[in-house]
PDB file of C-alpha atoms in Angstrom:
ATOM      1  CA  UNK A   1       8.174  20.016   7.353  1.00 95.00           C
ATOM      2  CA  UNK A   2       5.347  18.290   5.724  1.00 97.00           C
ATOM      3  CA  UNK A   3       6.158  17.717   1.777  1.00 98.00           C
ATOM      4  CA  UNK A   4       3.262  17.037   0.018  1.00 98.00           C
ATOM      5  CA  UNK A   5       2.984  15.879  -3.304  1.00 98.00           C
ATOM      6  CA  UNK A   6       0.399  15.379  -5.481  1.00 98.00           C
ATOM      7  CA  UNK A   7      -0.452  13.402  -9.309  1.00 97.00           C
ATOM      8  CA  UNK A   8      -3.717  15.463  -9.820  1.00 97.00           C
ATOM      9  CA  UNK A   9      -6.510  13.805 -12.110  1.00 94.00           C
ATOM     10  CA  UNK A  10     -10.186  13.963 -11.510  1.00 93.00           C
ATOM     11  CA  UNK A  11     -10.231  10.208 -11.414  1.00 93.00           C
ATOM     12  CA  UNK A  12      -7.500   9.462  -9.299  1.00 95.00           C
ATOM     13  CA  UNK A  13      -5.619  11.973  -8.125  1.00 97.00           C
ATOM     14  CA  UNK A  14      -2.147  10.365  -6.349  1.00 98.00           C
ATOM     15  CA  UNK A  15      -0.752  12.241  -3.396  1.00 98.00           C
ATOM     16  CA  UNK A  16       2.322  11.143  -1.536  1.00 98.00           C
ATOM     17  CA  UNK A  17       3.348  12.558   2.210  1.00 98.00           C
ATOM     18  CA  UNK A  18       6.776  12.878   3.498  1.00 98.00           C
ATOM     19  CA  UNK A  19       7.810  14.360   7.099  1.00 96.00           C
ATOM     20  CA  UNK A  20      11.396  15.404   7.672  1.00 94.00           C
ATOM     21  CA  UNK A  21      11.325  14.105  11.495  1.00 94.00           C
ATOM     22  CA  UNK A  22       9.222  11.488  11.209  1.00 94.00           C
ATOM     23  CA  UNK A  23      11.539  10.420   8.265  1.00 95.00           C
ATOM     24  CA  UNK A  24       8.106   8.391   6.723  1.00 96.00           C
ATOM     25  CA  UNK A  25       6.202   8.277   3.283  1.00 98.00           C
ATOM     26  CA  UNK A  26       2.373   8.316   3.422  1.00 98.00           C
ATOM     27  CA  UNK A  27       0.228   7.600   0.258  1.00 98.00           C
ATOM     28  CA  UNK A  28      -3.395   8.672  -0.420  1.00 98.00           C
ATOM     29  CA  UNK A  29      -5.482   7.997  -3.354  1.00 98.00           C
ATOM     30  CA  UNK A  30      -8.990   9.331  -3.893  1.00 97.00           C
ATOM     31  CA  UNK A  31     -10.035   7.107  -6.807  1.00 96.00           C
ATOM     32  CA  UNK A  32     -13.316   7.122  -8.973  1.00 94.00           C
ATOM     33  CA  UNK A  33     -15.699   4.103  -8.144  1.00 94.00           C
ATOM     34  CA  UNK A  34     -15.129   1.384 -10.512  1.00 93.00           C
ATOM     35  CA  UNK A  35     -11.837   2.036 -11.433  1.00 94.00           C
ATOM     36  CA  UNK A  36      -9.938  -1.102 -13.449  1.00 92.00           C
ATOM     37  CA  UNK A  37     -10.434  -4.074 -13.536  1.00 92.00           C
ATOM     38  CA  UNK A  38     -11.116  -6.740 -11.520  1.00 93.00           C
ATOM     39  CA  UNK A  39      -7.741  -7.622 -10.861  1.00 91.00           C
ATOM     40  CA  UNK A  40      -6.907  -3.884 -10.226  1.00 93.00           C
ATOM     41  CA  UNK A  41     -10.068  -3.613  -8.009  1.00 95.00           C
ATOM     42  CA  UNK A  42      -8.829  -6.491  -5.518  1.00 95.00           C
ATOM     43  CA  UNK A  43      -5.611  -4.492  -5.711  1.00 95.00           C
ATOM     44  CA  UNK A  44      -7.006  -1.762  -4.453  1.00 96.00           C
ATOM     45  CA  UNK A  45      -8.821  -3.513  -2.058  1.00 97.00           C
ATOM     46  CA  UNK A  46      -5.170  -5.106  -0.560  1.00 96.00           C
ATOM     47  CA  UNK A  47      -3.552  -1.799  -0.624  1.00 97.00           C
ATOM     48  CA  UNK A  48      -6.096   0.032   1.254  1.00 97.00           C
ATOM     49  CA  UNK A  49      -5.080  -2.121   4.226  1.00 97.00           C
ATOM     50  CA  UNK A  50      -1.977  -0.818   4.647  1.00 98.00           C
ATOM     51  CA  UNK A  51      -0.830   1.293   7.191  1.00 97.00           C
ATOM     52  CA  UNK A  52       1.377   3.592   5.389  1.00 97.00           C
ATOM     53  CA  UNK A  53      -2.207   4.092   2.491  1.00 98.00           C
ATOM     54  CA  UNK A  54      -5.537   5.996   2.778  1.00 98.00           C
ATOM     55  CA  UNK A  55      -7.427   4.794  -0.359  1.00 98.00           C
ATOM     56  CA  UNK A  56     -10.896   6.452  -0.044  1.00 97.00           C
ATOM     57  CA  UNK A  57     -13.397   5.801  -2.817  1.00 95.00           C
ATOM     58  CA  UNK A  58     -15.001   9.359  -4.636  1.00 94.00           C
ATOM     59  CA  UNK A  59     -18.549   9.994  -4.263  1.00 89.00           C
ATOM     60  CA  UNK A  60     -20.295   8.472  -7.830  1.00 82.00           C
ATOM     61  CA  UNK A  61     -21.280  11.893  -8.903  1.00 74.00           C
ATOM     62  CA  UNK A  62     -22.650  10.898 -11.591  1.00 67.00           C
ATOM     63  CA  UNK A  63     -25.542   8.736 -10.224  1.00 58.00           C
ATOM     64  CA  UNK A  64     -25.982  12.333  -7.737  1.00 56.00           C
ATOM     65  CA  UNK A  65     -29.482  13.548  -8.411  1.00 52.00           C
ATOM     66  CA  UNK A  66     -28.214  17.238  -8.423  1.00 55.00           C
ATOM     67  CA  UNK A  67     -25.301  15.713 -11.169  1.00 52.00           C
ATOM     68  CA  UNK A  68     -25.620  17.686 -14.436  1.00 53.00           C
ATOM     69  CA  UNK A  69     -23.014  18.013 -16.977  1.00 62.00           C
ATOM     70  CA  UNK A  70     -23.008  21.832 -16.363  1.00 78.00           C
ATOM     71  CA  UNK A  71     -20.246  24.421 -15.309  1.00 81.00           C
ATOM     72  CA  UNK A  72     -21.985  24.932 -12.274  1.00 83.00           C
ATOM     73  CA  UNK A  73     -22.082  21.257 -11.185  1.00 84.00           C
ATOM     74  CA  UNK A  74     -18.391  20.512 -12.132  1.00 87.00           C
ATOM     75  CA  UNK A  75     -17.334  23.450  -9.967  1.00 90.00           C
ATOM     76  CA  UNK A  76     -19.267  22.109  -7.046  1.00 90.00           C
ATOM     77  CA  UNK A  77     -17.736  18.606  -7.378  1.00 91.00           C
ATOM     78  CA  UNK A  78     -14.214  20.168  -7.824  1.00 95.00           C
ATOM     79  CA  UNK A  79     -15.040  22.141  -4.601  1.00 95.00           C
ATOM     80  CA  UNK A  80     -15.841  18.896  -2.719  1.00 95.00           C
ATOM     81  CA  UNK A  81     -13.234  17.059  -3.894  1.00 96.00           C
ATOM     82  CA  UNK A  82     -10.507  19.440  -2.756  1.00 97.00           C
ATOM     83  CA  UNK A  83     -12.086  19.551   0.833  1.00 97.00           C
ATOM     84  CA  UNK A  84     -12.066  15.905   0.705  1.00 97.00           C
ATOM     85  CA  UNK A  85      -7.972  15.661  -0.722  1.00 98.00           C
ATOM     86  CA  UNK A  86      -7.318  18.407   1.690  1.00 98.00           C
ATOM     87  CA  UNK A  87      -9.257  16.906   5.300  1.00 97.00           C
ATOM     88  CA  UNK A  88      -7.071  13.560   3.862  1.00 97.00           C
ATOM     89  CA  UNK A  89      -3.587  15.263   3.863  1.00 98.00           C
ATOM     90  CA  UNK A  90      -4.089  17.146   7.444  1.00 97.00           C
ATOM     91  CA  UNK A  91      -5.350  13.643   8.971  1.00 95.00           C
ATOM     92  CA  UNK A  92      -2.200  12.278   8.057  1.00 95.00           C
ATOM     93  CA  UNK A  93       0.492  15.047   7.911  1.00 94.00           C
ATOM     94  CA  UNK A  94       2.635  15.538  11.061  1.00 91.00           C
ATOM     95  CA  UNK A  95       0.822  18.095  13.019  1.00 90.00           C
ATOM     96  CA  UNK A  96       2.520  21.434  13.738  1.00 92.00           C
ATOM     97  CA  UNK A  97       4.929  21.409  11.043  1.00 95.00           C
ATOM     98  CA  UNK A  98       4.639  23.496   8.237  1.00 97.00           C
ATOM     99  CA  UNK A  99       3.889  21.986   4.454  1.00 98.00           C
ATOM    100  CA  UNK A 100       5.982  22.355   1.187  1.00 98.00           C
ATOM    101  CA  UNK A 101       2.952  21.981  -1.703  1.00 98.00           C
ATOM    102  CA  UNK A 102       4.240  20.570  -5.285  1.00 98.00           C
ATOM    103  CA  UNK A 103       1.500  19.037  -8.222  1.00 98.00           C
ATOM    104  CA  UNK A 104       3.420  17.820 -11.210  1.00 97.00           C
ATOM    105  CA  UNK A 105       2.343  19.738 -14.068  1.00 94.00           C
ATOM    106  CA  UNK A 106       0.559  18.640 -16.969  1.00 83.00           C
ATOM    107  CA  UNK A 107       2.675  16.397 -19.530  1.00 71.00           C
ATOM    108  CA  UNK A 108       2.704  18.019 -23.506  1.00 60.00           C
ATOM    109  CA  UNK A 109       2.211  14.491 -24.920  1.00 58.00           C
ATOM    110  CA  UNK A 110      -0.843  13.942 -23.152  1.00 60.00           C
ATOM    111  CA  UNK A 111      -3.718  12.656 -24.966  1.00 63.00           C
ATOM    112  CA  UNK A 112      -6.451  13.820 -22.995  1.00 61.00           C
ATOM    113  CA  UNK A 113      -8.761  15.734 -25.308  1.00 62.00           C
ATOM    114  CA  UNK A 114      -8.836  19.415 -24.936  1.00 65.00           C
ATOM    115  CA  UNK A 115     -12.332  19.911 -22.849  1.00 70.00           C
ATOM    116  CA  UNK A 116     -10.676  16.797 -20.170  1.00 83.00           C
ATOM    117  CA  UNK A 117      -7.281  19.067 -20.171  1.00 86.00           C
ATOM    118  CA  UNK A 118      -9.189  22.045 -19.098  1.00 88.00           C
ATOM    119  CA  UNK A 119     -11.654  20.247 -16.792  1.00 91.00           C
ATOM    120  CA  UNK A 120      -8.481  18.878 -14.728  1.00 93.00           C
ATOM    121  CA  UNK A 121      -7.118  22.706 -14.790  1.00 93.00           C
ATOM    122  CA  UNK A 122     -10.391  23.744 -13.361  1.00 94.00           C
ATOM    123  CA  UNK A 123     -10.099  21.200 -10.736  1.00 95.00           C
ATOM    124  CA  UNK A 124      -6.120  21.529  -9.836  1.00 97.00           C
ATOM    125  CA  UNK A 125      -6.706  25.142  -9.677  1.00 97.00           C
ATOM    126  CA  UNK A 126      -9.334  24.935  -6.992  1.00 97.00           C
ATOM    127  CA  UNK A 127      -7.488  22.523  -5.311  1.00 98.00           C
ATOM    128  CA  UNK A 128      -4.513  24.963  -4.881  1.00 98.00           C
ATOM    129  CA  UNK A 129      -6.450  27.626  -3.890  1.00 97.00           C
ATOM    130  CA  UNK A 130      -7.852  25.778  -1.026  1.00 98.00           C
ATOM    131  CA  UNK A 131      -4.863  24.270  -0.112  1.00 98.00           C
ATOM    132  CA  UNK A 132      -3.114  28.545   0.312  1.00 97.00           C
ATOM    133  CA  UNK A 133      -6.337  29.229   2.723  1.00 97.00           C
ATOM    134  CA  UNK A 134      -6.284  25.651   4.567  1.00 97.00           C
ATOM    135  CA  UNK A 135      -2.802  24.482   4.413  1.00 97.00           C
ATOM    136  CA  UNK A 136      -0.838  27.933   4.476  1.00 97.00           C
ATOM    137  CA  UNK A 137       2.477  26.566   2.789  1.00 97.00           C
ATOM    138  CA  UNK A 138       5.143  28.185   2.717  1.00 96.00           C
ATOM    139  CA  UNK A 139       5.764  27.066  -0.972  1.00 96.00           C
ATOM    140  CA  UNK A 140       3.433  25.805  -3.860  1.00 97.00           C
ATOM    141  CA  UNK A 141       5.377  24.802  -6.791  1.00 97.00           C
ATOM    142  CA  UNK A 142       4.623  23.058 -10.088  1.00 97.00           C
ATOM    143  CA  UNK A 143       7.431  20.225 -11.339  1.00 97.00           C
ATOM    144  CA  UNK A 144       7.330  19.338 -14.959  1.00 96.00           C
ATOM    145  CA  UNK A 145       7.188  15.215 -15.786  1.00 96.00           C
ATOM    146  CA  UNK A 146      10.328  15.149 -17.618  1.00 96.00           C
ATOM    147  CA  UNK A 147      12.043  17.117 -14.159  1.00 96.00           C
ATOM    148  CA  UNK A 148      10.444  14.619 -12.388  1.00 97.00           C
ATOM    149  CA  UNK A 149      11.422  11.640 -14.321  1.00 97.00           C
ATOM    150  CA  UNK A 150      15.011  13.145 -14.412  1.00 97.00           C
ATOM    151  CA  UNK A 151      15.223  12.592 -10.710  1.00 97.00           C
ATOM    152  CA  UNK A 152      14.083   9.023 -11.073  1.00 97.00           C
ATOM    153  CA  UNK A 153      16.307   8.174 -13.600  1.00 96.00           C
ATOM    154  CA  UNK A 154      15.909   9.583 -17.114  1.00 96.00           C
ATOM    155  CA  UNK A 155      13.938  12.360 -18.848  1.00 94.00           C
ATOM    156  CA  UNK A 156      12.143  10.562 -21.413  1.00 93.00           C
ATOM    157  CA  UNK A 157      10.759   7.561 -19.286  1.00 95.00           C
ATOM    158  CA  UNK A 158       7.685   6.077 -19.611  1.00 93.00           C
ATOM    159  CA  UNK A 159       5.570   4.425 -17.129  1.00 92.00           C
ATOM    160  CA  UNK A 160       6.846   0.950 -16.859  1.00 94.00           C
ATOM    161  CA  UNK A 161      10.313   2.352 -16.408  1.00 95.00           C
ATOM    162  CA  UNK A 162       9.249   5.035 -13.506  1.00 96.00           C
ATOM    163  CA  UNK A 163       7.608   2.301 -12.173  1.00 96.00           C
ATOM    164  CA  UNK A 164      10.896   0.112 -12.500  1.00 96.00           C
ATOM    165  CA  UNK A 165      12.878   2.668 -11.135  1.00 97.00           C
ATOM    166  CA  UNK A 166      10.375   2.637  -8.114  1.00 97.00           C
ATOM    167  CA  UNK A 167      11.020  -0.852  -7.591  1.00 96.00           C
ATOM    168  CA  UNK A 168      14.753  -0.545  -7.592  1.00 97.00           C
ATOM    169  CA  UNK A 169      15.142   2.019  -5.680  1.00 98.00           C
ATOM    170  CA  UNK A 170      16.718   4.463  -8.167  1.00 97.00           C
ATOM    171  CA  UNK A 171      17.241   7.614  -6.086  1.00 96.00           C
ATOM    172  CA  UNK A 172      19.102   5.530  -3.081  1.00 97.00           C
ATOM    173  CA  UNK A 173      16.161   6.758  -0.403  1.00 97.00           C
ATOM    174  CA  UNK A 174      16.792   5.292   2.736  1.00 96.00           C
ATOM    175  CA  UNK A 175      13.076   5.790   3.766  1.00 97.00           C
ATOM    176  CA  UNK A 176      11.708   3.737   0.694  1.00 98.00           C
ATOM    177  CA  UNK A 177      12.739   0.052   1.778  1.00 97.00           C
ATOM    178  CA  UNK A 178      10.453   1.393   5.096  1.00 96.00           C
ATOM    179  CA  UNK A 179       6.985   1.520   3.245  1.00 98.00           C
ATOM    180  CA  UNK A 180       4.843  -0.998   3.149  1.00 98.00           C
ATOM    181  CA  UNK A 181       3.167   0.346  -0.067  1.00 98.00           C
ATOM    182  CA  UNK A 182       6.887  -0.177  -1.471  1.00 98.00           C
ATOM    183  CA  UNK A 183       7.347  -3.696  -0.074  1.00 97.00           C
ATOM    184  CA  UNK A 184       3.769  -4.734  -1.562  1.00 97.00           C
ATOM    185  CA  UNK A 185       4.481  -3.424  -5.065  1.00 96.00           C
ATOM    186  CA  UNK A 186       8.138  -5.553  -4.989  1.00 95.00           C
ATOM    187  CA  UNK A 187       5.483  -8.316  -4.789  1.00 93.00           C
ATOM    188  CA  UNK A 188       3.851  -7.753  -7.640  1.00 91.00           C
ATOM    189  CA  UNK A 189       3.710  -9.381 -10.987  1.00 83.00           C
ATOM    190  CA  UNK A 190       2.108  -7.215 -13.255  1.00 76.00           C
ATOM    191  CA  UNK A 191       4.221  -6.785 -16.329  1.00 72.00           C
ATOM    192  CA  UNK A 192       3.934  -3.333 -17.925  1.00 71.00           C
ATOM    193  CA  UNK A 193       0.294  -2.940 -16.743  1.00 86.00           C
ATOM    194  CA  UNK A 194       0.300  -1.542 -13.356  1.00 93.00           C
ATOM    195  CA  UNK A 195      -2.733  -1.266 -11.640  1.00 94.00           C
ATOM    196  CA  UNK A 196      -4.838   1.440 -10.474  1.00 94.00           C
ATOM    197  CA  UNK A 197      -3.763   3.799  -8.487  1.00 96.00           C
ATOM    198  CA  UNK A 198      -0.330   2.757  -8.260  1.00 97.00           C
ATOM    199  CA  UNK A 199       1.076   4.435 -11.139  1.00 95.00           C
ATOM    200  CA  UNK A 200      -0.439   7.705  -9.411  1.00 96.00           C
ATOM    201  CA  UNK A 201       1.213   7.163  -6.312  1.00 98.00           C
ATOM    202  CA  UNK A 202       4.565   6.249  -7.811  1.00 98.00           C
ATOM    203  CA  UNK A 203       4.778   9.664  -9.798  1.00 97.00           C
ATOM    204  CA  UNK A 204       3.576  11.130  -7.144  1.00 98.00           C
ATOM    205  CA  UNK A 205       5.810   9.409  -4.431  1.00 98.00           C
ATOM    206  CA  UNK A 206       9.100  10.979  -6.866  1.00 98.00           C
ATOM    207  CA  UNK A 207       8.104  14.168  -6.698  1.00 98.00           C
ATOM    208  CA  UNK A 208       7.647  14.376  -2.759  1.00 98.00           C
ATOM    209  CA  UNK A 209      11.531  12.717  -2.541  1.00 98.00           C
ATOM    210  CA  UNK A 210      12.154  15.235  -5.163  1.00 97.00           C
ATOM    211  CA  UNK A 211      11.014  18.273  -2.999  1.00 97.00           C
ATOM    212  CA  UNK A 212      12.053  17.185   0.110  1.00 96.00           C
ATOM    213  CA  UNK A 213      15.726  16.495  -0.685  1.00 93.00           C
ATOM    214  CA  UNK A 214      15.789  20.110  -2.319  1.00 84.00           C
ATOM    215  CA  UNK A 215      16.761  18.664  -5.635  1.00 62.00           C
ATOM    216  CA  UNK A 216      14.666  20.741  -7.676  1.00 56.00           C
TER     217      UNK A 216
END
């Protein structure tokens, strides 16, 4: 079985890879051009080296000639971006096996205004859609935050303690200590600002161990 999990945003969406036989995590990030700083930027750089990580760089849309701000343009760039996620995922699932499909759902304390909020449900939603006729799974599920962050540790978590709980190794997951994404991040030094797209990938990277040990 091929879990896949993803952190949808339109910026970076996170999506994490797990395979029951192969007994491996696989990361992919799709990230905006230009996203963080420089710092971040070199990060991404480093990380996109790694075996175990696809980071592939969106399309600027924006400097597209046929870019407008209208309906019709952000439903064509929502409609690339989920053939893009979705060519990503079957270039590095395990062929042959069927997939298990969870997003994590959209957090109430966000602060995304309300026009973002329903942008990203425009975008999720085609992205789910495509996945049922491309991927066929036999389940596509939603997983609150706070279920999420339950399995990592606590409910009411914020970032710099999922992302601690990454590091340690909170759930026990004998597959972790394997990745290399993992073994980079135990490098880091970044105090409570962790860089682009890791904080995608580490929500998302919960929720696949999440799904795939049934512990929903």
């Amino acid at each position: 079985m091929n879990f896949i999990a993803v952190d949808f945003s339109l910026n970076s969406p996170g999506i994490c890879l797990y395979n029951d036989k192969s007994k491996k995590y696989r990361f992919i990030s799709y990230i905006k051009p230009n996203t963080g700083t420089k710092s971040e930027q070199k990060f991404q750089e480093e990380i996109s080296l790694l075996k175990d990580v696809t980071l592939v760089v969106q399309p600027d849309f924006s400097n597209d000639e046929n870019f407008s701000g209208s309906e019709l343009a952000k439903v064509k760039r929502y409609d690339r971006m989920a053939d893009e996620i979705i060519n990503l995922i079957l270039q590095e699932s395990f062929p042959g096996d069927s997939f298990m499909i969870a997003f994590e759902g959209t957090s109430y304390g966000s602060k995304m205004g309300t026009n973002n909020m329903v942008d990203m449900a425009a975008g999720a939603a085609i992205l789910k859609l495509k996945m049922l006729k491309m991927l066929q799974p036999e389940d596509l599920l939603t997983v609150a935050p706070t279920t999420i962050k339950k399995f990592a540790g606590k409910g009411n978590m914020n970032k710099s303690q999922v992302f601690e709980a990454f590091l340690a190794n909170s759930t026990d997951d004998k597959s972790l200590p394997k990745s290399l994404l993992y073994q980079k991040a135990k490098e880091l030094d970044c105090g409570k600002k962790i860089p682009k797209p890791l904080d995608d990938l580490v929500d998302a990277y919960f929720l696949a161990a999440m799904i795939a040990s049934n512990q929903l």
